[in-house]
């Protein structure tokens, strides 16, 4: 099922819609094509009654209106947002959660006020170390263990990240944030999986210890290890990944012709310097060409002119990104992440005929 704008419906309510990744053809994802991932019914906030409070471990708690926020010096950044559950459908055996294919990812230009500016005005205490971002939406989470009463959607970012580049955004690709993307105000945490970019943001709460909320520990967390002892950690940075947009899975491709393979690569903490493509299931890899420049926290599209085989049959394509730190996309899923962070080389099977 798809919407009029072509988004694929994974869940009707709360609204969870995916961009059909085979339609990728622009650097910035149009707002109407941008994936929507909401855990609860979207709250109906109005800009004229909107208030953002900044409190907790600060010397001067603040309350700002929408107009006050908009009157502060604005900053615009391009950032790719990827849901941590993107590409879950590739996991075998299947894992619980929305069966996202390739399109729970998009890139937009976000406009707003640096969170650092608000925290500076509020004046941090000496022991401040974590910043909770709380949304106005509430409900009961879908995944157990479920808290007994409805909870809000809230997530924290470490203070150094909050001061570095988190944006309190009200604009997306030059227009007001659409309702489903967090109108009137959301956070954008560049380089972190989408769960960090809290929509319908109404409260910023500074803490002097690590936040232990549901979306930090139960959901959107994974098992790490310290000296052999398992510890639960929140997901954070988007991992290095590339995806093939075209051809799509089981697309019929004409034999013995040139076909333009097309995709995008993002994530990781260093510049993406190459994307390679295999059209023979991983025996040989060829370099692809980038269509976009290097820009921190934003994807780079790439393409490759494939001379398709003369021999009809099924062929498996995979792309593999590498970055300036020498990291390469892995070839297997890391089970520590259970159902998240699916960033290994994803096989796309096509039919040559
Ligand atoms: N308040 C609130 N913020 C939220 C969510 C939510 O359910 N409620 N979902 C998060 C998740 S999991 C993702 S991937 C992104 C998706 O942002 P988008 O819907 O604008 O694409 O929003 C994040 N912010
Ligand atoms: Mo997400």
mmCIF file of C-alpha atoms and ligand atoms in Angstrom:
data_model
loop_
_atom_site.group_PDB
_atom_site.id
_atom_site.type_symbol
_atom_site.label_atom_id
_atom_site.label_comp_id
_atom_site.label_asym_id
_atom_site.label_seq_id
_atom_site.Cartn_x
_atom_site.Cartn_y
_atom_site.Cartn_z
ATOM 1 C CA UNK A 1 0.000 0.000 0.000
ATOM 2 C CA UNK A 2 1.275 3.465 -0.825
ATOM 3 C CA UNK A 3 0.166 7.025 -0.170
ATOM 4 C CA UNK A 4 -0.556 9.574 -2.924
ATOM 5 C CA UNK A 5 2.978 10.900 -2.614
ATOM 6 C CA UNK A 6 4.308 7.366 -3.115
ATOM 7 C CA UNK A 7 5.362 6.519 0.448
ATOM 8 C CA UNK A 8 4.952 2.862 1.388
ATOM 9 C CA UNK A 9 2.748 2.269 4.426
ATOM 10 C CA UNK A 10 4.327 0.048 7.074
ATOM 11 C CA UNK A 11 1.809 1.028 9.741
ATOM 12 C CA UNK A 12 -1.253 3.216 9.314
ATOM 13 C CA UNK A 13 -1.474 4.546 12.900
ATOM 14 C CA UNK A 14 0.812 5.598 14.454
ATOM 15 C CA UNK A 15 2.064 6.663 11.068
ATOM 16 C CA UNK A 16 5.065 4.734 9.776
ATOM 17 C CA UNK A 17 5.813 5.322 6.126
ATOM 18 C CA UNK A 18 8.811 4.479 4.021
ATOM 19 C CA UNK A 19 10.369 6.159 0.993
ATOM 20 C CA UNK A 20 10.451 3.760 -1.990
ATOM 21 C CA UNK A 21 14.226 3.848 -2.287
ATOM 22 C CA UNK A 22 14.206 2.780 -5.963
ATOM 23 C CA UNK A 23 12.816 6.289 -6.676
ATOM 24 C CA UNK A 24 15.905 8.022 -5.302
ATOM 25 C CA UNK A 25 16.829 10.815 -7.723
ATOM 26 C CA UNK A 26 17.653 13.937 -5.735
ATOM 27 C CA UNK A 27 20.224 14.915 -3.130
ATOM 28 C CA UNK A 28 17.627 16.432 -0.807
ATOM 29 C CA UNK A 29 14.605 14.210 -0.201
ATOM 30 C CA UNK A 30 11.410 16.214 -0.887
ATOM 31 C CA UNK A 31 9.436 16.700 2.359
ATOM 32 C CA UNK A 32 6.470 14.727 1.013
ATOM 33 C CA UNK A 33 8.767 11.770 0.231
ATOM 34 C CA UNK A 34 10.641 11.780 3.546
ATOM 35 C CA UNK A 35 10.059 8.635 5.626
ATOM 36 C CA UNK A 36 7.916 8.974 8.750
ATOM 37 C CA UNK A 37 8.634 6.989 11.889
ATOM 38 C CA UNK A 38 6.346 7.718 14.841
ATOM 39 C CA UNK A 39 5.862 5.566 17.921
ATOM 40 C CA UNK A 40 2.682 7.282 19.075
ATOM 41 C CA UNK A 41 -0.183 9.235 17.599
ATOM 42 C CA UNK A 42 1.189 12.612 16.443
ATOM 43 C CA UNK A 43 0.239 15.353 18.933
ATOM 44 C CA UNK A 44 -1.616 18.349 17.500
ATOM 45 C CA UNK A 45 0.677 21.169 18.594
ATOM 46 C CA UNK A 46 -0.090 24.750 17.508
ATOM 47 C CA UNK A 47 2.667 27.270 16.906
ATOM 48 C CA UNK A 48 0.924 30.086 18.814
ATOM 49 C CA UNK A 49 0.526 28.127 22.046
ATOM 50 C CA UNK A 50 3.850 26.289 21.653
ATOM 51 C CA UNK A 51 6.393 26.548 24.478
ATOM 52 C CA UNK A 52 9.863 25.044 24.771
ATOM 53 C CA UNK A 53 11.208 24.763 28.304
ATOM 54 C CA UNK A 54 14.887 24.386 29.089
ATOM 55 C CA UNK A 55 15.463 23.264 32.659
ATOM 56 C CA UNK A 56 17.089 20.783 35.012
ATOM 57 C CA UNK A 57 20.762 21.330 35.841
ATOM 58 C CA UNK A 58 20.812 24.973 34.678
ATOM 59 C CA UNK A 59 21.120 28.277 36.515
ATOM 60 C CA UNK A 60 18.357 30.143 34.636
ATOM 61 C CA UNK A 61 15.582 27.904 33.352
ATOM 62 C CA UNK A 62 14.055 29.246 30.119
ATOM 63 C CA UNK A 63 10.681 29.084 28.430
ATOM 64 C CA UNK A 64 10.624 30.107 24.778
ATOM 65 C CA UNK A 65 7.723 30.686 22.415
ATOM 66 C CA UNK A 66 7.797 29.701 18.742
ATOM 67 C CA UNK A 67 8.287 33.343 17.699
ATOM 68 C CA UNK A 68 11.102 33.811 20.194
ATOM 69 C CA UNK A 69 12.870 30.742 18.830
ATOM 70 C CA UNK A 70 12.442 31.970 15.268
ATOM 71 C CA UNK A 71 13.830 35.387 16.152
ATOM 72 C CA UNK A 72 17.161 33.925 17.341
ATOM 73 C CA UNK A 73 20.077 33.676 14.875
ATOM 74 C CA UNK A 74 19.311 30.679 12.655
ATOM 75 C CA UNK A 75 21.550 27.993 11.262
ATOM 76 C CA UNK A 76 20.858 25.645 8.349
ATOM 77 C CA UNK A 77 22.487 22.226 8.035
ATOM 78 C CA UNK A 78 22.121 19.291 5.674
ATOM 79 C CA UNK A 79 21.799 15.994 7.512
ATOM 80 C CA UNK A 80 20.858 12.461 6.567
ATOM 81 C CA UNK A 81 18.436 10.831 8.981
ATOM 82 C CA UNK A 82 18.278 7.045 9.066
ATOM 83 C CA UNK A 83 15.995 5.033 11.320
ATOM 84 C CA UNK A 84 18.030 2.535 13.336
ATOM 85 C CA UNK A 85 15.601 -0.144 12.135
ATOM 86 C CA UNK A 86 16.095 0.617 8.430
ATOM 87 C CA UNK A 87 16.677 -2.528 6.278
ATOM 88 C CA UNK A 88 15.393 -4.836 9.042
ATOM 89 C CA UNK A 89 13.582 -6.855 6.371
ATOM 90 C CA UNK A 90 16.985 -8.204 5.272
ATOM 91 C CA UNK A 91 17.454 -10.065 8.587
ATOM 92 C CA UNK A 92 17.004 -13.845 8.467
ATOM 93 C CA UNK A 93 15.325 -15.120 10.555
ATOM 94 C CA UNK A 94 12.928 -12.184 10.702
ATOM 95 C CA UNK A 95 13.162 -9.888 13.751
ATOM 96 C CA UNK A 96 10.219 -8.125 15.424
ATOM 97 C CA UNK A 97 9.456 -4.524 14.495
ATOM 98 C CA UNK A 98 8.432 -2.670 11.344
ATOM 99 C CA UNK A 99 9.791 -4.498 8.298
ATOM 100 C CA UNK A 100 11.602 -1.511 6.788
ATOM 101 C CA UNK A 101 13.210 -2.140 3.414
ATOM 102 C CA UNK A 102 15.722 0.424 2.134
ATOM 103 C CA UNK A 103 13.784 3.661 2.537
ATOM 104 C CA UNK A 104 13.686 4.576 6.230
ATOM 105 C CA UNK A 105 16.364 7.111 5.352
ATOM 106 C CA UNK A 106 16.378 10.590 3.834
ATOM 107 C CA UNK A 107 18.394 13.765 3.577
ATOM 108 C CA UNK A 108 17.062 17.244 4.255
ATOM 109 C CA UNK A 109 18.180 20.759 4.932
ATOM 110 C CA UNK A 110 17.182 21.645 8.498
ATOM 111 C CA UNK A 111 16.864 25.173 9.840
ATOM 112 C CA UNK A 112 16.779 26.198 13.473
ATOM 113 C CA UNK A 113 18.696 27.366 16.509
ATOM 114 C CA UNK A 114 21.796 25.606 17.844
ATOM 115 C CA UNK A 115 20.964 23.878 21.128
ATOM 116 C CA UNK A 116 24.314 25.242 22.390
ATOM 117 C CA UNK A 117 22.883 28.765 22.213
ATOM 118 C CA UNK A 118 19.914 27.856 24.439
ATOM 119 C CA UNK A 119 22.119 25.952 26.903
ATOM 120 C CA UNK A 120 24.482 28.903 27.028
ATOM 121 C CA UNK A 121 21.615 31.252 27.895
ATOM 122 C CA UNK A 122 20.333 28.845 30.536
ATOM 123 C CA UNK A 123 23.801 28.464 32.079
ATOM 124 C CA UNK A 124 24.859 24.873 32.774
ATOM 125 C CA UNK A 125 25.804 23.660 36.241
ATOM 126 C CA UNK A 126 29.319 22.260 36.666
ATOM 127 C CA UNK A 127 28.133 18.663 36.847
ATOM 128 C CA UNK A 128 25.805 18.765 33.803
ATOM 129 C CA UNK A 129 26.597 15.813 31.497
ATOM 130 C CA UNK A 130 23.480 14.602 29.656
ATOM 131 C CA UNK A 131 20.646 16.435 27.884
ATOM 132 C CA UNK A 132 17.187 14.882 27.659
ATOM 133 C CA UNK A 133 15.006 15.898 24.718
ATOM 134 C CA UNK A 134 11.319 15.244 25.365
ATOM 135 C CA UNK A 135 8.522 15.175 22.803
ATOM 136 C CA UNK A 136 4.858 15.994 23.417
ATOM 137 C CA UNK A 137 3.647 12.595 22.154
ATOM 138 C CA UNK A 138 2.742 9.930 24.699
ATOM 139 C CA UNK A 139 1.574 6.364 24.735
ATOM 140 C CA UNK A 140 2.437 2.801 25.483
ATOM 141 C CA UNK A 141 5.440 1.364 23.608
ATOM 142 C CA UNK A 142 4.814 -1.581 21.276
ATOM 143 C CA UNK A 143 7.813 -3.651 22.386
ATOM 144 C CA UNK A 144 8.044 -5.357 25.799
ATOM 145 C CA UNK A 145 8.933 -4.859 28.579
ATOM 146 C CA UNK A 146 6.211 -2.218 28.604
ATOM 147 C CA UNK A 147 6.082 0.405 31.336
ATOM 148 C CA UNK A 148 2.727 0.263 33.206
ATOM 149 C CA UNK A 149 1.602 3.804 32.322
ATOM 150 C CA UNK A 150 1.846 5.843 29.125
ATOM 151 C CA UNK A 151 5.250 7.464 28.616
ATOM 152 C CA UNK A 152 6.530 10.325 26.508
ATOM 153 C CA UNK A 153 9.013 9.952 23.693
ATOM 154 C CA UNK A 154 12.263 11.153 25.221
ATOM 155 C CA UNK A 155 15.874 10.537 24.399
ATOM 156 C CA UNK A 156 19.120 12.045 25.596
ATOM 157 C CA UNK A 157 22.298 13.232 23.914
ATOM 158 C CA UNK A 158 25.616 13.488 25.753
ATOM 159 C CA UNK A 159 26.394 17.104 26.675
ATOM 160 C CA UNK A 160 29.420 17.355 24.359
ATOM 161 C CA UNK A 161 27.275 16.354 21.381
ATOM 162 C CA UNK A 162 24.485 18.716 22.506
ATOM 163 C CA UNK A 163 26.992 21.591 22.507
ATOM 164 C CA UNK A 164 28.672 20.520 19.264
ATOM 165 C CA UNK A 165 25.971 20.526 16.591
ATOM 166 C CA UNK A 166 22.462 19.621 17.796
ATOM 167 C CA UNK A 167 19.883 21.850 16.145
ATOM 168 C CA UNK A 168 16.488 22.891 17.509
ATOM 169 C CA UNK A 169 14.808 22.922 14.113
ATOM 170 C CA UNK A 170 11.611 24.501 12.800
ATOM 171 C CA UNK A 171 12.378 24.355 9.064
ATOM 172 C CA UNK A 172 12.833 21.462 6.628
ATOM 173 C CA UNK A 173 13.964 22.076 3.030
ATOM 174 C CA UNK A 174 12.942 25.721 3.359
ATOM 175 C CA UNK A 175 9.384 25.190 4.628
ATOM 176 C CA UNK A 176 7.890 24.885 8.121
ATOM 177 C CA UNK A 177 8.331 21.385 9.560
ATOM 178 C CA UNK A 178 5.420 19.243 8.379
ATOM 179 C CA UNK A 179 3.134 17.900 11.108
ATOM 180 C CA UNK A 180 4.437 14.309 10.901
ATOM 181 C CA UNK A 181 8.042 15.475 11.023
ATOM 182 C CA UNK A 182 7.575 17.258 14.337
ATOM 183 C CA UNK A 183 5.771 20.577 13.806
ATOM 184 C CA UNK A 184 6.380 23.100 15.204
ATOM 185 C CA UNK A 185 9.845 22.188 16.559
ATOM 186 C CA UNK A 186 12.089 19.120 16.630
ATOM 187 C CA UNK A 187 15.662 18.274 17.458
ATOM 188 C CA UNK A 188 18.140 17.273 14.777
ATOM 189 C CA UNK A 189 21.126 15.295 16.028
ATOM 190 C CA UNK A 190 23.417 15.132 12.977
ATOM 191 C CA UNK A 191 25.151 11.796 12.494
ATOM 192 C CA UNK A 192 23.040 9.901 15.015
ATOM 193 C CA UNK A 193 20.325 7.406 14.139
ATOM 194 C CA UNK A 194 16.896 9.004 13.753
ATOM 195 C CA UNK A 195 15.669 8.068 17.236
ATOM 196 C CA UNK A 196 17.823 10.859 18.699
ATOM 197 C CA UNK A 197 16.126 13.582 16.647
ATOM 198 C CA UNK A 198 13.108 14.068 18.913
ATOM 199 C CA UNK A 199 10.013 15.461 17.175
ATOM 200 C CA UNK A 200 7.363 17.725 18.758
ATOM 201 C CA UNK A 201 10.069 18.844 21.165
ATOM 202 C CA UNK A 202 8.656 20.613 24.218
ATOM 203 C CA UNK A 203 11.281 20.079 26.887
ATOM 204 C CA UNK A 204 15.068 20.139 27.168
ATOM 205 C CA UNK A 205 16.124 18.751 30.532
ATOM 206 C CA UNK A 206 19.771 18.877 31.594
ATOM 207 C CA UNK A 207 20.915 16.064 33.902
ATOM 208 C CA UNK A 208 23.951 15.506 36.110
ATOM 209 C CA UNK A 209 23.836 11.757 35.446
ATOM 210 C CA UNK A 210 23.146 9.492 32.478
ATOM 211 C CA UNK A 211 19.486 9.412 31.504
ATOM 212 C CA UNK A 212 18.006 5.898 31.859
ATOM 213 C CA UNK A 213 14.682 6.337 30.022
ATOM 214 C CA UNK A 214 12.852 3.631 28.101
ATOM 215 C CA UNK A 215 14.084 4.753 24.642
ATOM 216 C CA UNK A 216 17.617 4.864 25.980
ATOM 217 C CA UNK A 217 17.884 1.507 27.708
ATOM 218 C CA UNK A 218 15.032 -0.809 26.742
ATOM 219 C CA UNK A 219 14.445 0.203 23.137
ATOM 220 C CA UNK A 220 17.130 1.720 20.874
ATOM 221 C CA UNK A 221 19.878 0.120 22.946
ATOM 222 C CA UNK A 222 22.202 -2.858 22.468
ATOM 223 C CA UNK A 223 24.370 -5.238 24.468
ATOM 224 C CA UNK A 224 27.998 -4.262 24.682
ATOM 225 C CA UNK A 225 30.633 -5.823 26.952
ATOM 226 C CA UNK A 226 33.053 -4.437 29.533
ATOM 227 C CA UNK A 227 35.691 -6.920 30.720
ATOM 228 C CA UNK A 228 33.417 -9.792 29.793
ATOM 229 C CA UNK A 229 30.400 -8.288 31.580
ATOM 230 C CA UNK A 230 27.393 -7.458 29.377
ATOM 231 C CA UNK A 231 26.256 -3.829 29.577
ATOM 232 C CA UNK A 232 23.372 -2.081 27.881
ATOM 233 C CA UNK A 233 24.242 1.006 25.842
ATOM 234 C CA UNK A 234 22.144 3.448 23.863
ATOM 235 C CA UNK A 235 22.493 3.405 20.070
ATOM 236 C CA UNK A 236 24.107 6.579 18.802
ATOM 237 C CA UNK A 237 26.145 7.213 15.615
ATOM 238 C CA UNK A 238 24.874 6.021 12.253
ATOM 239 C CA UNK A 239 27.198 3.295 10.972
ATOM 240 C CA UNK A 240 28.873 3.306 7.578
ATOM 241 C CA UNK A 241 26.441 2.031 4.953
ATOM 242 C CA UNK A 242 25.591 2.090 1.277
ATOM 243 C CA UNK A 243 22.427 1.028 -0.460
ATOM 244 C CA UNK A 244 21.518 0.244 -4.050
ATOM 245 C CA UNK A 245 18.439 2.149 -5.191
ATOM 246 C CA UNK A 246 18.358 0.801 -8.746
ATOM 247 C CA UNK A 247 18.024 -1.914 -9.814
ATOM 248 C CA UNK A 248 15.443 -2.896 -7.216
ATOM 249 C CA UNK A 249 15.125 -6.419 -5.814
ATOM 250 C CA UNK A 250 13.973 -8.834 -8.563
ATOM 251 C CA UNK A 251 13.927 -6.082 -11.170
ATOM 252 C CA UNK A 252 14.124 -7.473 -14.695
ATOM 253 C CA UNK A 253 17.225 -6.053 -16.376
ATOM 254 C CA UNK A 254 17.862 -6.416 -20.142
ATOM 255 C CA UNK A 255 20.866 -8.625 -21.011
ATOM 256 C CA UNK A 256 23.970 -7.374 -22.801
ATOM 257 C CA UNK A 257 23.246 -3.678 -22.315
ATOM 258 C CA UNK A 258 24.383 -0.737 -20.232
ATOM 259 C CA UNK A 259 22.366 -0.275 -17.052
ATOM 260 C CA UNK A 260 23.019 2.641 -14.683
ATOM 261 C CA UNK A 261 23.232 1.261 -11.149
ATOM 262 C CA UNK A 262 22.467 4.007 -8.656
ATOM 263 C CA UNK A 263 22.554 4.380 -4.902
ATOM 264 C CA UNK A 264 23.746 6.338 -1.892
ATOM 265 C CA UNK A 265 26.219 5.954 0.971
ATOM 266 C CA UNK A 266 26.274 7.595 4.394
ATOM 267 C CA UNK A 267 27.179 7.165 8.031
ATOM 268 C CA UNK A 268 30.373 6.462 9.890
ATOM 269 C CA UNK A 269 32.484 9.067 11.622
ATOM 270 C CA UNK A 270 34.949 9.706 8.767
ATOM 271 C CA UNK A 271 34.541 10.925 5.180
ATOM 272 C CA UNK A 272 33.198 8.360 2.734
ATOM 273 C CA UNK A 273 35.897 7.934 0.102
ATOM 274 C CA UNK A 274 34.680 5.043 -2.044
ATOM 275 C CA UNK A 275 31.743 2.835 -2.901
ATOM 276 C CA UNK A 276 32.443 -0.394 -4.741
ATOM 277 C CA UNK A 277 29.940 -2.580 -6.497
ATOM 278 C CA UNK A 278 29.856 -6.292 -7.202
ATOM 279 C CA UNK A 279 27.505 -7.728 -9.829
ATOM 280 C CA UNK A 280 28.666 -11.328 -9.398
ATOM 281 C CA UNK A 281 27.761 -11.995 -5.791
ATOM 282 C CA UNK A 282 31.032 -10.712 -4.337
ATOM 283 C CA UNK A 283 33.695 -12.322 -6.573
ATOM 284 C CA UNK A 284 34.822 -9.033 -8.107
ATOM 285 C CA UNK A 285 34.284 -5.411 -7.088
ATOM 286 C CA UNK A 286 34.445 -2.241 -9.204
ATOM 287 C CA UNK A 287 34.700 1.419 -8.181
ATOM 288 C CA UNK A 288 31.597 3.581 -8.650
ATOM 289 C CA UNK A 289 31.423 7.348 -9.280
ATOM 290 C CA UNK A 290 30.177 9.851 -6.719
ATOM 291 C CA UNK A 291 27.490 12.348 -7.686
ATOM 292 C CA UNK A 292 27.726 14.442 -4.507
ATOM 293 C CA UNK A 293 30.604 16.031 -2.600
ATOM 294 C CA UNK A 294 31.787 15.015 0.865
ATOM 295 C CA UNK A 295 29.713 16.761 3.516
ATOM 296 C CA UNK A 296 29.663 15.752 7.175
ATOM 297 C CA UNK A 297 26.537 13.810 8.217
ATOM 298 C CA UNK A 298 25.077 13.795 4.703
ATOM 299 C CA UNK A 299 24.881 11.041 2.137
ATOM 300 C CA UNK A 300 26.710 10.856 -1.185
ATOM 301 C CA UNK A 301 24.888 9.385 -4.126
ATOM 302 C CA UNK A 302 26.895 7.232 -6.506
ATOM 303 C CA UNK A 303 26.376 5.499 -9.843
ATOM 304 C CA UNK A 304 27.979 2.837 -12.013
ATOM 305 C CA UNK A 305 27.400 1.885 -15.642
ATOM 306 C CA UNK A 306 26.971 -1.853 -15.621
ATOM 307 C CA UNK A 307 27.404 -3.815 -18.829
ATOM 308 C CA UNK A 308 24.843 -6.494 -18.043
ATOM 309 C CA UNK A 309 25.755 -10.141 -18.775
ATOM 310 C CA UNK A 310 24.842 -11.750 -22.110
ATOM 311 C CA UNK A 311 23.880 -14.826 -20.158
ATOM 312 C CA UNK A 312 20.316 -14.597 -18.757
ATOM 313 C CA UNK A 313 19.826 -15.601 -15.154
ATOM 314 C CA UNK A 314 19.772 -14.333 -11.602
ATOM 315 C CA UNK A 315 22.602 -12.092 -10.463
ATOM 316 C CA UNK A 316 23.331 -10.661 -7.026
ATOM 317 C CA UNK A 317 24.474 -7.064 -6.668
ATOM 318 C CA UNK A 318 26.015 -5.586 -3.514
ATOM 319 C CA UNK A 319 27.583 -2.212 -2.768
ATOM 320 C CA UNK A 320 30.308 -1.585 -0.206
ATOM 321 C CA UNK A 321 31.308 1.805 1.213
ATOM 322 C CA UNK A 322 34.728 2.673 2.623
ATOM 323 C CA UNK A 323 35.785 5.711 4.609
ATOM 324 C CA UNK A 324 38.926 7.774 5.168
ATOM 325 C CA UNK A 325 39.563 6.026 8.496
ATOM 326 C CA UNK A 326 40.032 2.755 6.597
ATOM 327 C CA UNK A 327 36.693 1.293 7.707
ATOM 328 C CA UNK A 328 34.681 -0.786 5.295
ATOM 329 C CA UNK A 329 31.040 -1.836 5.391
ATOM 330 C CA UNK A 330 30.948 -5.290 7.015
ATOM 331 C CA UNK A 331 29.623 -8.306 5.115
ATOM 332 C CA UNK A 332 27.524 -9.641 8.016
ATOM 333 C CA UNK A 333 24.953 -8.344 10.466
ATOM 334 C CA UNK A 334 26.264 -7.751 13.990
ATOM 335 C CA UNK A 335 23.894 -9.742 16.244
ATOM 336 C CA UNK A 336 24.639 -7.526 19.262
ATOM 337 C CA UNK A 337 22.243 -5.038 17.707
ATOM 338 C CA UNK A 338 19.460 -7.670 17.587
ATOM 339 C CA UNK A 339 17.104 -5.860 15.178
ATOM 340 C CA UNK A 340 18.855 -2.517 14.622
ATOM 341 C CA UNK A 341 21.905 -1.123 12.830
ATOM 342 C CA UNK A 342 21.525 -3.231 9.700
ATOM 343 C CA UNK A 343 24.479 -1.789 7.788
ATOM 344 C CA UNK A 344 26.210 -4.767 6.212
ATOM 345 C CA UNK A 345 26.457 -5.223 2.426
ATOM 346 C CA UNK A 346 22.875 -5.928 1.361
ATOM 347 C CA UNK A 347 22.311 -8.419 -1.483
ATOM 348 C CA UNK A 348 20.044 -7.213 -4.284
ATOM 349 C CA UNK A 349 19.049 -10.056 -6.592
ATOM 350 C CA UNK A 350 18.049 -9.124 -10.132
ATOM 351 C CA UNK A 351 16.813 -11.045 -13.155
ATOM 352 C CA UNK A 352 18.824 -10.592 -16.350
ATOM 353 C CA UNK A 353 16.861 -11.615 -19.403
HETATM 354 N N1 LIG B 1 8.569 12.695 19.646
HETATM 355 C C1 LIG B 1 9.036 11.727 18.851
HETATM 356 N N2 LIG B 1 10.199 11.914 18.228
HETATM 357 C C2 LIG B 1 10.701 10.965 17.419
HETATM 358 C C3 LIG B 1 10.037 9.734 17.227
HETATM 359 C C4 LIG B 1 8.797 9.552 17.886
HETATM 360 O O1 LIG B 1 8.136 8.521 17.778
HETATM 361 N N3 LIG B 1 8.326 10.571 18.697
HETATM 362 N N4 LIG B 1 10.594 8.776 16.425
HETATM 363 C C5 LIG B 1 12.053 8.840 16.281
HETATM 364 C C6 LIG B 1 12.578 7.935 15.288
HETATM 365 S S1 LIG B 1 12.714 6.325 15.764
HETATM 366 C C7 LIG B 1 13.031 8.364 14.061
HETATM 367 S S2 LIG B 1 13.782 7.315 13.001
HETATM 368 C C8 LIG B 1 12.852 9.774 13.648
HETATM 369 C C9 LIG B 1 12.075 9.845 12.352
HETATM 370 O O2 LIG B 1 11.893 11.171 11.954
HETATM 371 P P1 LIG B 1 10.893 11.468 10.753
HETATM 372 O O3 LIG B 1 9.578 10.822 11.071
HETATM 373 O O4 LIG B 1 10.826 12.946 10.598
HETATM 374 O O5 LIG B 1 11.526 10.832 9.527
HETATM 375 O O6 LIG B 1 12.161 10.535 14.616
HETATM 376 C C10 LIG B 1 12.512 10.256 15.940
HETATM 377 N N5 LIG B 1 11.869 11.220 16.795
HETATM 378 MO MO1 LIG B 2 13.886 5.173 14.109
#
